Amino acid sequence: MTLLENKLVLVTGGGGGLGAAMAHGVVKAGARVIVADVRLEAAEAVAGAIRARGGQAWAEAVDVTDRAATQRLADALGARLGPIDVLVNNAGISGKARIDDPNAAEVWDRLIQVNLQGLFNVTHAFVPALKQSRGCIVNLSSIVAFVSGISSAGYIASKGAVRSFTQALARDLAPFGVRANAVAPGLMLTDMVKPQLQVQGGTDWYMDRVPMKRGGEPEEIVGPVVFLASGMASYVNGVVLPVDGGFLSA
């Protein structure tokens, strides 16, 4: 028996990187998956690859910063597929700006808009469905929610807020049988991160400290997410689980 047998999972930001890895991973665990991304072509590519391997997958376009669009998606999916069982809030962006940089305010606004407001929009839209299914939420935070390692107040603040929001959700939704947890990845070797590897010293802040002396592969986020989404974690609620090769323990 697979851990997510016949569960309906929505993965935002599923068109690439960690989102694509998680979309493939939940299907391997027995789930059906909705791959949502602001880039419909990317979502279609991931969903198509899953279907080619015999899985059930649908692609949807959504801009998580558009609250009305997230509600339309929730309504449409509910009518067509029924309530989702698992929401994986993965959609997010990165960006660097010191507080005294000329573009600091612009970078801050965009990071908060996507990484925090977007996560709220999707969650708010799908809470009724999750109450109906007594499902669960897995949010994507970051190790920078625990310790600063980069010069980006906006990114650090947004991921720290995701950590706190997850704990608030766990408290608010527990009476309805809905759990909320998060994973906090370390440096994961996605296409968004790989350019840092080409910059002299670009990842020293991480590699000098992490005991395993390497970054994580996107597929290494799948196991923790599947666990948190499954019945094996039925008494796990409000946890933010580091997936960081021991970085925070060093």
mmCIF file with all atom_site columns, C-alpha atoms in Angstrom, residues 3-218:
data_model
loop_
_atom_site.group_PDB
_atom_site.id
_atom_site.type_symbol
_atom_site.label_atom_id
_atom_site.label_alt_id
_atom_site.label_comp_id
_atom_site.label_asym_id
_atom_site.label_entity_id
_atom_site.label_seq_id
_atom_site.pdbx_PDB_ins_code
_atom_site.Cartn_x
_atom_site.Cartn_y
_atom_site.Cartn_z
_atom_site.occupancy
_atom_site.B_iso_or_equiv
_atom_site.pdbx_formal_charge
_atom_site.auth_seq_id
_atom_site.auth_comp_id
_atom_site.auth_asym_id
_atom_site.auth_atom_id
_atom_site.pdbx_PDB_model_num
ATOM 1   C CA . LEU A 1 3   ? 1.307   6.320  1.522   1.00 0.00 ? 3   LEU A CA 1
ATOM 2   C CA . LEU A 1 4   ? -0.896  8.654  -0.548  1.00 0.00 ? 4   LEU A CA 1
ATOM 3   C CA . GLU A 1 5   ? -3.124  6.095  -2.248  1.00 0.00 ? 5   GLU A CA 1
ATOM 4   C CA . ASN A 1 6   ? -5.713  7.931  -4.402  1.00 0.00 ? 6   ASN A CA 1
ATOM 5   C CA . LYS A 1 7   ? -5.218  11.236 -2.542  1.00 0.00 ? 7   LYS A CA 1
ATOM 6   C CA . LEU A 1 8   ? -5.763  14.376 -4.605  1.00 0.00 ? 8   LEU A CA 1
ATOM 7   C CA . VAL A 1 9   ? -2.759  16.672 -4.211  1.00 0.00 ? 9   VAL A CA 1
ATOM 8   C CA . LEU A 1 10  ? -2.343  20.250 -5.427  1.00 0.00 ? 10  LEU A CA 1
ATOM 9   C CA . VAL A 1 11  ? 1.258   21.434 -5.894  1.00 0.00 ? 11  VAL A CA 1
ATOM 10  C CA . THR A 1 12  ? 1.713   25.137 -6.593  1.00 0.00 ? 12  THR A CA 1
ATOM 11  C CA . GLY A 1 13  ? 4.836   26.183 -8.435  1.00 0.00 ? 13  GLY A CA 1
ATOM 12  C CA . GLY A 1 14  ? 4.816   22.665 -9.828  1.00 0.00 ? 14  GLY A CA 1
ATOM 13  C CA . GLY A 1 15  ? 6.278   23.522 -13.214 1.00 0.00 ? 15  GLY A CA 1
ATOM 14  C CA . GLY A 1 16  ? 9.920   23.085 -12.234 1.00 0.00 ? 16  GLY A CA 1
ATOM 15  C CA . GLY A 1 17  ? 12.497  22.647 -9.491  1.00 0.00 ? 17  GLY A CA 1
ATOM 16  C CA . LEU A 1 18  ? 11.247  21.373 -6.154  1.00 0.00 ? 18  LEU A CA 1
ATOM 17  C CA . GLY A 1 19  ? 7.629   21.620 -7.314  1.00 0.00 ? 19  GLY A CA 1
ATOM 18  C CA . ALA A 1 20  ? 8.171   19.270 -10.235 1.00 0.00 ? 20  ALA A CA 1
ATOM 19  C CA . ALA A 1 21  ? 10.083  16.834 -8.023  1.00 0.00 ? 21  ALA A CA 1
ATOM 20  C CA . MET A 1 22  ? 7.239   16.848 -5.498  1.00 0.00 ? 22  MET A CA 1
ATOM 21  C CA . ALA A 1 23  ? 4.586   16.414 -8.200  1.00 0.00 ? 23  ALA A CA 1
ATOM 22  C CA . HIS A 1 24  ? 6.368   13.316 -9.504  1.00 0.00 ? 24  HIS A CA 1
ATOM 23  C CA . GLY A 1 25  ? 7.021   12.109 -5.966  1.00 0.00 ? 25  GLY A CA 1
ATOM 24  C CA . VAL A 1 26  ? 3.453   12.243 -4.683  1.00 0.00 ? 26  VAL A CA 1
ATOM 25  C CA . VAL A 1 27  ? 2.276   10.317 -7.747  1.00 0.00 ? 27  VAL A CA 1
ATOM 26  C CA . LYS A 1 28  ? 4.869   7.617  -7.045  1.00 0.00 ? 28  LYS A CA 1
ATOM 27  C CA . ALA A 1 29  ? 3.346   7.485  -3.555  1.00 0.00 ? 29  ALA A CA 1
ATOM 28  C CA . GLY A 1 30  ? -0.063  6.738  -5.076  1.00 0.00 ? 30  GLY A CA 1
ATOM 29  C CA . ALA A 1 31  ? -1.597  10.201 -5.368  1.00 0.00 ? 31  ALA A CA 1
ATOM 30  C CA . ARG A 1 32  ? -3.292  12.043 -8.172  1.00 0.00 ? 32  ARG A CA 1
ATOM 31  C CA . VAL A 1 33  ? -1.749  15.456 -8.701  1.00 0.00 ? 33  VAL A CA 1
ATOM 32  C CA . ILE A 1 34  ? -2.753  18.890 -9.926  1.00 0.00 ? 34  ILE A CA 1
ATOM 33  C CA . VAL A 1 35  ? 0.319   20.753 -11.155 1.00 0.00 ? 35  VAL A CA 1
ATOM 34  C CA . ALA A 1 36  ? -0.326  24.478 -10.858 1.00 0.00 ? 36  ALA A CA 1
ATOM 35  C CA . ASP A 1 37  ? 2.077   27.131 -12.064 1.00 0.00 ? 37  ASP A CA 1
ATOM 36  C CA . VAL A 1 38  ? 2.030   30.683 -13.377 1.00 0.00 ? 38  VAL A CA 1
ATOM 37  C CA . ARG A 1 39  ? 3.618   29.169 -16.511 1.00 0.00 ? 39  ARG A CA 1
ATOM 38  C CA . LEU A 1 40  ? 1.001   26.865 -18.018 1.00 0.00 ? 40  LEU A CA 1
ATOM 39  C CA . GLU A 1 41  ? 3.490   25.362 -20.501 1.00 0.00 ? 41  GLU A CA 1
ATOM 40  C CA . ALA A 1 42  ? 5.776   24.287 -17.667 1.00 0.00 ? 42  ALA A CA 1
ATOM 41  C CA . ALA A 1 43  ? 2.871   22.790 -15.731 1.00 0.00 ? 43  ALA A CA 1
ATOM 42  C CA . GLU A 1 44  ? 1.703   20.938 -18.836 1.00 0.00 ? 44  GLU A CA 1
ATOM 43  C CA . ALA A 1 45  ? 5.184   19.502 -19.370 1.00 0.00 ? 45  ALA A CA 1
ATOM 44  C CA . VAL A 1 46  ? 5.351   18.104 -15.835 1.00 0.00 ? 46  VAL A CA 1
ATOM 45  C CA . ALA A 1 47  ? 1.787   16.774 -15.931 1.00 0.00 ? 47  ALA A CA 1
ATOM 46  C CA . GLY A 1 48  ? 2.410   15.241 -19.354 1.00 0.00 ? 48  GLY A CA 1
ATOM 47  C CA . ALA A 1 49  ? 5.530   13.467 -18.133 1.00 0.00 ? 49  ALA A CA 1
ATOM 48  C CA . ILE A 1 50  ? 3.580   12.043 -15.209 1.00 0.00 ? 50  ILE A CA 1
ATOM 49  C CA . ARG A 1 51  ? 0.772   10.833 -17.456 1.00 0.00 ? 51  ARG A CA 1
ATOM 50  C CA . ALA A 1 52  ? 3.311   9.257  -19.803 1.00 0.00 ? 52  ALA A CA 1
ATOM 51  C CA . ARG A 1 53  ? 4.429   7.099  -16.889 1.00 0.00 ? 53  ARG A CA 1
ATOM 52  C CA . GLY A 1 54  ? 0.875   6.038  -16.104 1.00 0.00 ? 54  GLY A CA 1
ATOM 53  C CA . GLY A 1 55  ? 0.053   8.567  -13.397 1.00 0.00 ? 55  GLY A CA 1
ATOM 54  C CA . GLN A 1 56  ? -2.959  10.843 -13.105 1.00 0.00 ? 56  GLN A CA 1
ATOM 55  C CA . ALA A 1 57  ? -2.063  14.516 -13.439 1.00 0.00 ? 57  ALA A CA 1
ATOM 56  C CA . TRP A 1 58  ? -3.687  17.760 -14.518 1.00 0.00 ? 58  TRP A CA 1
ATOM 57  C CA . ALA A 1 59  ? -2.056  21.094 -15.331 1.00 0.00 ? 59  ALA A CA 1
ATOM 58  C CA . GLU A 1 60  ? -3.501  24.432 -14.249 1.00 0.00 ? 60  GLU A CA 1
ATOM 59  C CA . ALA A 1 61  ? -2.347  28.013 -14.703 1.00 0.00 ? 61  ALA A CA 1
ATOM 60  C CA . VAL A 1 62  ? -2.542  30.278 -11.659 1.00 0.00 ? 62  VAL A CA 1
ATOM 61  C CA . ASP A 1 63  ? -0.851  33.437 -10.456 1.00 0.00 ? 63  ASP A CA 1
ATOM 62  C CA . VAL A 1 64  ? -0.820  32.987 -6.691  1.00 0.00 ? 64  VAL A CA 1
ATOM 63  C CA . THR A 1 65  ? -0.602  36.750 -6.164  1.00 0.00 ? 65  THR A CA 1
ATOM 64  C CA . ASP A 1 66  ? -4.043  37.131 -7.766  1.00 0.00 ? 66  ASP A CA 1
ATOM 65  C CA . ARG A 1 67  ? -6.512  36.335 -4.975  1.00 0.00 ? 67  ARG A CA 1
ATOM 66  C CA . ALA A 1 68  ? -9.495  36.164 -7.299  1.00 0.00 ? 68  ALA A CA 1
ATOM 67  C CA . ALA A 1 69  ? -7.632  33.753 -9.583  1.00 0.00 ? 69  ALA A CA 1
ATOM 68  C CA . THR A 1 70  ? -6.818  31.409 -6.705  1.00 0.00 ? 70  THR A CA 1
ATOM 69  C CA . GLN A 1 71  ? -10.481 31.370 -5.702  1.00 0.00 ? 71  GLN A CA 1
ATOM 70  C CA . ARG A 1 72  ? -11.541 30.629 -9.282  1.00 0.00 ? 72  ARG A CA 1
ATOM 71  C CA . LEU A 1 73  ? -9.085  27.736 -9.336  1.00 0.00 ? 73  LEU A CA 1
ATOM 72  C CA . ALA A 1 74  ? -10.452 26.352 -6.070  1.00 0.00 ? 74  ALA A CA 1
ATOM 73  C CA . ASP A 1 75  ? -14.019 26.579 -7.345  1.00 0.00 ? 75  ASP A CA 1
ATOM 74  C CA . ALA A 1 76  ? -13.203 24.993 -10.711 1.00 0.00 ? 76  ALA A CA 1
ATOM 75  C CA . LEU A 1 77  ? -11.206 22.115 -9.261  1.00 0.00 ? 77  LEU A CA 1
ATOM 76  C CA . GLY A 1 78  ? -13.832 21.442 -6.637  1.00 0.00 ? 78  GLY A CA 1
ATOM 77  C CA . ALA A 1 79  ? -16.516 21.180 -9.289  1.00 0.00 ? 79  ALA A CA 1
ATOM 78  C CA . ARG A 1 80  ? -14.440 19.014 -11.596 1.00 0.00 ? 80  ARG A CA 1
ATOM 79  C CA . LEU A 1 81  ? -12.380 16.769 -9.313  1.00 0.00 ? 81  LEU A CA 1
ATOM 80  C CA . GLY A 1 82  ? -13.850 17.189 -5.852  1.00 0.00 ? 82  GLY A CA 1
ATOM 81  C CA . PRO A 1 83  ? -12.058 18.481 -2.752  1.00 0.00 ? 83  PRO A CA 1
ATOM 82  C CA . ILE A 1 84  ? -8.291  18.217 -2.594  1.00 0.00 ? 84  ILE A CA 1
ATOM 83  C CA . ASP A 1 85  ? -6.745  16.135 0.186   1.00 0.00 ? 85  ASP A CA 1
ATOM 84  C CA . VAL A 1 86  ? -3.315  17.767 0.276   1.00 0.00 ? 86  VAL A CA 1
ATOM 85  C CA . LEU A 1 87  ? -2.172  21.304 -0.500  1.00 0.00 ? 87  LEU A CA 1
ATOM 86  C CA . VAL A 1 88  ? 1.545   21.759 -1.132  1.00 0.00 ? 88  VAL A CA 1
ATOM 87  C CA . ASN A 1 89  ? 2.280   25.495 -1.088  1.00 0.00 ? 89  ASN A CA 1
ATOM 88  C CA . ASN A 1 90  ? 5.510   25.564 -3.060  1.00 0.00 ? 90  ASN A CA 1
ATOM 89  C CA . ALA A 1 91  ? 5.154   28.607 -5.346  1.00 0.00 ? 91  ALA A CA 1
ATOM 90  C CA . GLY A 1 92  ? 7.856   31.115 -4.523  1.00 0.00 ? 92  GLY A CA 1
ATOM 91  C CA . ILE A 1 93  ? 10.700  33.224 -5.798  1.00 0.00 ? 93  ILE A CA 1
ATOM 92  C CA . SER A 1 94  ? 14.153  34.226 -4.603  1.00 0.00 ? 94  SER A CA 1
ATOM 93  C CA . GLY A 1 95  ? 15.840  37.594 -4.697  1.00 0.00 ? 95  GLY A CA 1
ATOM 94  C CA . LYS A 1 96  ? 18.678  39.448 -3.048  1.00 0.00 ? 96  LYS A CA 1
ATOM 95  C CA . ALA A 1 97  ? 18.839  43.024 -1.842  1.00 0.00 ? 97  ALA A CA 1
ATOM 96  C CA . ARG A 1 98  ? 20.513  44.550 1.185   1.00 0.00 ? 98  ARG A CA 1
ATOM 97  C CA . ILE A 1 99  ? 18.308  46.951 3.113   1.00 0.00 ? 99  ILE A CA 1
ATOM 98  C CA . ASP A 1 100 ? 20.395  49.874 1.852   1.00 0.00 ? 100 ASP A CA 1
ATOM 99  C CA . ASP A 1 101 ? 20.325  48.839 -1.817  1.00 0.00 ? 101 ASP A CA 1
ATOM 100 C CA . PRO A 1 102 ? 18.511  51.254 -4.169  1.00 0.00 ? 102 PRO A CA 1
ATOM 101 C CA . ASN A 1 103 ? 16.062  48.525 -5.217  1.00 0.00 ? 103 ASN A CA 1
ATOM 102 C CA . ALA A 1 104 ? 15.470  47.142 -1.710  1.00 0.00 ? 104 ALA A CA 1
ATOM 103 C CA . ALA A 1 105 ? 11.838  48.240 -1.507  1.00 0.00 ? 105 ALA A CA 1
ATOM 104 C CA . GLU A 1 106 ? 10.993  46.811 -4.923  1.00 0.00 ? 106 GLU A CA 1
ATOM 105 C CA . VAL A 1 107 ? 12.616  43.461 -4.141  1.00 0.00 ? 107 VAL A CA 1
ATOM 106 C CA . TRP A 1 108 ? 10.940  43.361 -0.712  1.00 0.00 ? 108 TRP A CA 1
ATOM 107 C CA . ASP A 1 109 ? 7.487   43.996 -2.163  1.00 0.00 ? 109 ASP A CA 1
ATOM 108 C CA . ARG A 1 110 ? 7.800   41.281 -4.791  1.00 0.00 ? 110 ARG A CA 1
ATOM 109 C CA . LEU A 1 111 ? 9.153   38.649 -2.379  1.00 0.00 ? 111 LEU A CA 1
ATOM 110 C CA . ILE A 1 112 ? 6.429   39.287 0.194   1.00 0.00 ? 112 ILE A CA 1
ATOM 111 C CA . GLN A 1 113 ? 3.772   39.382 -2.529  1.00 0.00 ? 113 GLN A CA 1
ATOM 112 C CA . VAL A 1 114 ? 4.696   35.972 -3.966  1.00 0.00 ? 114 VAL A CA 1
ATOM 113 C CA . ASN A 1 115 ? 6.180   34.041 -1.041  1.00 0.00 ? 115 ASN A CA 1
ATOM 114 C CA . LEU A 1 116 ? 3.775   35.142 1.678   1.00 0.00 ? 116 LEU A CA 1
ATOM 115 C CA . GLN A 1 117 ? 0.698   36.810 0.215   1.00 0.00 ? 117 GLN A CA 1
ATOM 116 C CA . GLY A 1 118 ? 0.508   34.220 -2.553  1.00 0.00 ? 118 GLY A CA 1
ATOM 117 C CA . LEU A 1 119 ? 0.709   31.392 -0.031  1.00 0.00 ? 119 LEU A CA 1
ATOM 118 C CA . PHE A 1 120 ? -2.077  33.002 1.988   1.00 0.00 ? 120 PHE A CA 1
ATOM 119 C CA . ASN A 1 121 ? -4.247  33.433 -1.117  1.00 0.00 ? 121 ASN A CA 1
ATOM 120 C CA . VAL A 1 122 ? -4.024  29.770 -2.110  1.00 0.00 ? 122 VAL A CA 1
ATOM 121 C CA . THR A 1 123 ? -4.516  28.523 1.439   1.00 0.00 ? 123 THR A CA 1
ATOM 122 C CA . HIS A 1 124 ? -7.523  30.772 2.033   1.00 0.00 ? 124 HIS A CA 1
ATOM 123 C CA . ALA A 1 125 ? -9.139  29.616 -1.207  1.00 0.00 ? 125 ALA A CA 1
ATOM 124 C CA . PHE A 1 126 ? -8.687  25.891 -0.480  1.00 0.00 ? 126 PHE A CA 1
ATOM 125 C CA . VAL A 1 127 ? -9.459  25.758 3.259   1.00 0.00 ? 127 VAL A CA 1
ATOM 126 C CA . PRO A 1 128 ? -13.143 24.842 2.661   1.00 0.00 ? 128 PRO A CA 1
ATOM 127 C CA . ALA A 1 129 ? -12.085 21.873 0.514   1.00 0.00 ? 129 ALA A CA 1
ATOM 128 C CA . LEU A 1 130 ? -9.503  20.760 3.067   1.00 0.00 ? 130 LEU A CA 1
ATOM 129 C CA . LYS A 1 131 ? -12.096 20.925 5.827   1.00 0.00 ? 131 LYS A CA 1
ATOM 130 C CA . GLN A 1 132 ? -14.352 18.746 3.702   1.00 0.00 ? 132 GLN A CA 1
ATOM 131 C CA . SER A 1 133 ? -11.640 16.145 3.074   1.00 0.00 ? 133 SER A CA 1
ATOM 132 C CA . ARG A 1 134 ? -10.032 16.525 6.528   1.00 0.00 ? 134 ARG A CA 1
ATOM 133 C CA . GLY A 1 135 ? -6.834  16.969 4.582   1.00 0.00 ? 135 GLY A CA 1
ATOM 134 C CA . CYS A 1 136 ? -3.504  18.634 5.229   1.00 0.00 ? 136 CYS A CA 1
ATOM 135 C CA . ILE A 1 137 ? -1.215  21.449 4.183   1.00 0.00 ? 137 ILE A CA 1
ATOM 136 C CA . VAL A 1 138 ? 2.531   21.283 3.568   1.00 0.00 ? 138 VAL A CA 1
ATOM 137 C CA . ASN A 1 139 ? 4.164   24.682 3.176   1.00 0.00 ? 139 ASN A CA 1
ATOM 138 C CA . LEU A 1 140 ? 7.645   25.442 1.850   1.00 0.00 ? 140 LEU A CA 1
ATOM 139 C CA . SER A 1 141 ? 9.629   27.558 4.278   1.00 0.00 ? 141 SER A CA 1
ATOM 140 C CA . SER A 1 142 ? 13.449  27.669 4.387   1.00 0.00 ? 142 SER A CA 1
ATOM 141 C CA . ILE A 1 143 ? 16.360  27.318 6.762   1.00 0.00 ? 143 ILE A CA 1
ATOM 142 C CA . VAL A 1 144 ? 16.659  31.113 6.604   1.00 0.00 ? 144 VAL A CA 1
ATOM 143 C CA . ALA A 1 145 ? 13.484  31.162 8.697   1.00 0.00 ? 145 ALA A CA 1
ATOM 144 C CA . PHE A 1 146 ? 15.776  29.982 11.533  1.00 0.00 ? 146 PHE A CA 1
ATOM 145 C CA . VAL A 1 147 ? 19.115  31.606 10.742  1.00 0.00 ? 147 VAL A CA 1
ATOM 146 C CA . SER A 1 148 ? 20.106  34.306 8.279   1.00 0.00 ? 148 SER A CA 1
ATOM 147 C CA . GLY A 1 149 ? 22.679  33.283 5.705   1.00 0.00 ? 149 GLY A CA 1
ATOM 148 C CA . ILE A 1 150 ? 22.027  35.611 2.797   1.00 0.00 ? 150 ILE A CA 1
ATOM 149 C CA . SER A 1 151 ? 21.672  39.346 2.248   1.00 0.00 ? 151 SER A CA 1
ATOM 150 C CA . SER A 1 152 ? 17.978  39.470 1.475   1.00 0.00 ? 152 SER A CA 1
ATOM 151 C CA . ALA A 1 153 ? 15.692  40.895 4.124   1.00 0.00 ? 153 ALA A CA 1
ATOM 152 C CA . GLY A 1 154 ? 12.657  40.248 1.936   1.00 0.00 ? 154 GLY A CA 1
ATOM 153 C CA . TYR A 1 155 ? 13.384  36.561 1.360   1.00 0.00 ? 155 TYR A CA 1
ATOM 154 C CA . ILE A 1 156 ? 14.305  35.919 4.989   1.00 0.00 ? 156 ILE A CA 1
ATOM 155 C CA . ALA A 1 157 ? 11.227  37.751 6.262   1.00 0.00 ? 157 ALA A CA 1
ATOM 156 C CA . SER A 1 158 ? 8.899   35.984 3.834   1.00 0.00 ? 158 SER A CA 1
ATOM 157 C CA . LYS A 1 159 ? 10.145  32.516 4.763   1.00 0.00 ? 159 LYS A CA 1
ATOM 158 C CA . GLY A 1 160 ? 10.137  33.343 8.462   1.00 0.00 ? 160 GLY A CA 1
ATOM 159 C CA . ALA A 1 161 ? 6.537   34.433 8.080   1.00 0.00 ? 161 ALA A CA 1
ATOM 160 C CA . VAL A 1 162 ? 5.697   31.134 6.351   1.00 0.00 ? 162 VAL A CA 1
ATOM 161 C CA . ARG A 1 163 ? 7.087   29.336 9.402   1.00 0.00 ? 163 ARG A CA 1
ATOM 162 C CA . SER A 1 164 ? 4.862   31.369 11.745  1.00 0.00 ? 164 SER A CA 1
ATOM 163 C CA . PHE A 1 165 ? 1.848   31.156 9.438   1.00 0.00 ? 165 PHE A CA 1
ATOM 164 C CA . THR A 1 166 ? 2.174   27.368 9.380   1.00 0.00 ? 166 THR A CA 1
ATOM 165 C CA . GLN A 1 167 ? 2.017   27.258 13.168  1.00 0.00 ? 167 GLN A CA 1
ATOM 166 C CA . ALA A 1 168 ? -1.014  29.548 13.158  1.00 0.00 ? 168 ALA A CA 1
ATOM 167 C CA . LEU A 1 169 ? -2.754  27.340 10.596  1.00 0.00 ? 169 LEU A CA 1
ATOM 168 C CA . ALA A 1 170 ? -2.029  24.249 12.687  1.00 0.00 ? 170 ALA A CA 1
ATOM 169 C CA . ARG A 1 171 ? -3.844  25.803 15.624  1.00 0.00 ? 171 ARG A CA 1
ATOM 170 C CA . ASP A 1 172 ? -6.741  27.274 13.640  1.00 0.00 ? 172 ASP A CA 1
ATOM 171 C CA . LEU A 1 173 ? -7.513  24.203 11.537  1.00 0.00 ? 173 LEU A CA 1
ATOM 172 C CA . ALA A 1 174 ? -6.911  21.343 13.976  1.00 0.00 ? 174 ALA A CA 1
ATOM 173 C CA . PRO A 1 175 ? -10.533 21.427 15.222  1.00 0.00 ? 175 PRO A CA 1
ATOM 174 C CA . PHE A 1 176 ? -11.617 20.623 11.657  1.00 0.00 ? 176 PHE A CA 1
ATOM 175 C CA . GLY A 1 177 ? -9.253  17.658 11.312  1.00 0.00 ? 177 GLY A CA 1
ATOM 176 C CA . VAL A 1 178 ? -6.849  19.573 9.063   1.00 0.00 ? 178 VAL A CA 1
ATOM 177 C CA . ARG A 1 179 ? -3.110  19.461 9.787   1.00 0.00 ? 179 ARG A CA 1
ATOM 178 C CA . ALA A 1 180 ? -0.555  22.053 8.688   1.00 0.00 ? 180 ALA A CA 1
ATOM 179 C CA . ASN A 1 181 ? 3.181   21.514 8.586   1.00 0.00 ? 181 ASN A CA 1
ATOM 180 C CA . ALA A 1 182 ? 6.116   22.843 6.603   1.00 0.00 ? 182 ALA A CA 1
ATOM 181 C CA . VAL A 1 183 ? 9.495   21.781 5.317   1.00 0.00 ? 183 VAL A CA 1
ATOM 182 C CA . ALA A 1 184 ? 12.493  24.092 5.528   1.00 0.00 ? 184 ALA A CA 1
ATOM 183 C CA . PRO A 1 185 ? 14.907  23.180 2.736   1.00 0.00 ? 185 PRO A CA 1
ATOM 184 C CA . GLY A 1 186 ? 18.544  24.061 2.829   1.00 0.00 ? 186 GLY A CA 1
ATOM 185 C CA . LEU A 1 187 ? 20.459  24.775 -0.369  1.00 0.00 ? 187 LEU A CA 1
ATOM 186 C CA . MET A 1 188 ? 18.710  22.613 -2.962  1.00 0.00 ? 188 MET A CA 1
ATOM 187 C CA . LEU A 1 189 ? 20.321  22.286 -6.380  1.00 0.00 ? 189 LEU A CA 1
ATOM 188 C CA . THR A 1 190 ? 17.453  23.531 -8.516  1.00 0.00 ? 190 THR A CA 1
ATOM 189 C CA . ASP A 1 191 ? 17.770  25.615 -11.672 1.00 0.00 ? 191 ASP A CA 1
ATOM 190 C CA . MET A 1 192 ? 16.956  28.688 -9.558  1.00 0.00 ? 192 MET A CA 1
ATOM 191 C CA . VAL A 1 193 ? 19.955  28.007 -7.284  1.00 0.00 ? 193 VAL A CA 1
ATOM 192 C CA . LYS A 1 194 ? 22.541  26.641 -9.727  1.00 0.00 ? 194 LYS A CA 1
ATOM 193 C CA . PRO A 1 195 ? 23.686  30.102 -10.938 1.00 0.00 ? 195 PRO A CA 1
ATOM 194 C CA . GLN A 1 196 ? 24.997  30.713 -7.403  1.00 0.00 ? 196 GLN A CA 1
ATOM 195 C CA . LEU A 1 197 ? 27.376  27.797 -7.917  1.00 0.00 ? 197 LEU A CA 1
ATOM 196 C CA . GLN A 1 198 ? 29.047  29.682 -10.749 1.00 0.00 ? 198 GLN A CA 1
ATOM 197 C CA . VAL A 1 199 ? 29.819  32.702 -8.553  1.00 0.00 ? 199 VAL A CA 1
ATOM 198 C CA . GLN A 1 200 ? 33.058  32.631 -6.572  1.00 0.00 ? 200 GLN A CA 1
ATOM 199 C CA . GLY A 1 201 ? 32.044  32.132 -2.941  1.00 0.00 ? 201 GLY A CA 1
ATOM 200 C CA . GLY A 1 202 ? 28.368  32.246 -3.829  1.00 0.00 ? 202 GLY A CA 1
ATOM 201 C CA . THR A 1 203 ? 27.453  29.283 -1.658  1.00 0.00 ? 203 THR A CA 1
ATOM 202 C CA . ASP A 1 204 ? 30.261  29.420 0.906   1.00 0.00 ? 204 ASP A CA 1
ATOM 203 C CA . TRP A 1 205 ? 27.826  30.569 3.604   1.00 0.00 ? 205 TRP A CA 1
ATOM 204 C CA . TYR A 1 206 ? 26.171  27.152 3.274   1.00 0.00 ? 206 TYR A CA 1
ATOM 205 C CA . MET A 1 207 ? 28.872  24.723 2.177   1.00 0.00 ? 207 MET A CA 1
ATOM 206 C CA . ASP A 1 208 ? 31.306  25.836 4.884   1.00 0.00 ? 208 ASP A CA 1
ATOM 207 C CA . ARG A 1 209 ? 28.779  24.900 7.574   1.00 0.00 ? 209 ARG A CA 1
ATOM 208 C CA . VAL A 1 210 ? 26.673  21.979 6.355   1.00 0.00 ? 210 VAL A CA 1
ATOM 209 C CA . PRO A 1 211 ? 28.010  18.677 7.791   1.00 0.00 ? 211 PRO A CA 1
ATOM 210 C CA . MET A 1 212 ? 27.204  16.722 4.615   1.00 0.00 ? 212 MET A CA 1
ATOM 211 C CA . LYS A 1 213 ? 29.317  19.159 2.559   1.00 0.00 ? 213 LYS A CA 1
ATOM 212 C CA . ARG A 1 214 ? 26.897  19.286 -0.375  1.00 0.00 ? 214 ARG A CA 1
ATOM 213 C CA . GLY A 1 215 ? 23.629  20.781 -1.478  1.00 0.00 ? 215 GLY A CA 1
ATOM 214 C CA . GLY A 1 216 ? 20.479  18.717 -1.686  1.00 0.00 ? 216 GLY A CA 1
ATOM 215 C CA . GLU A 1 217 ? 18.983  17.282 -4.856  1.00 0.00 ? 217 GLU A CA 1
ATOM 216 C CA . PRO A 1 218 ? 15.364  18.274 -5.600  1.00 0.00 ? 218 PRO A CA 1
#
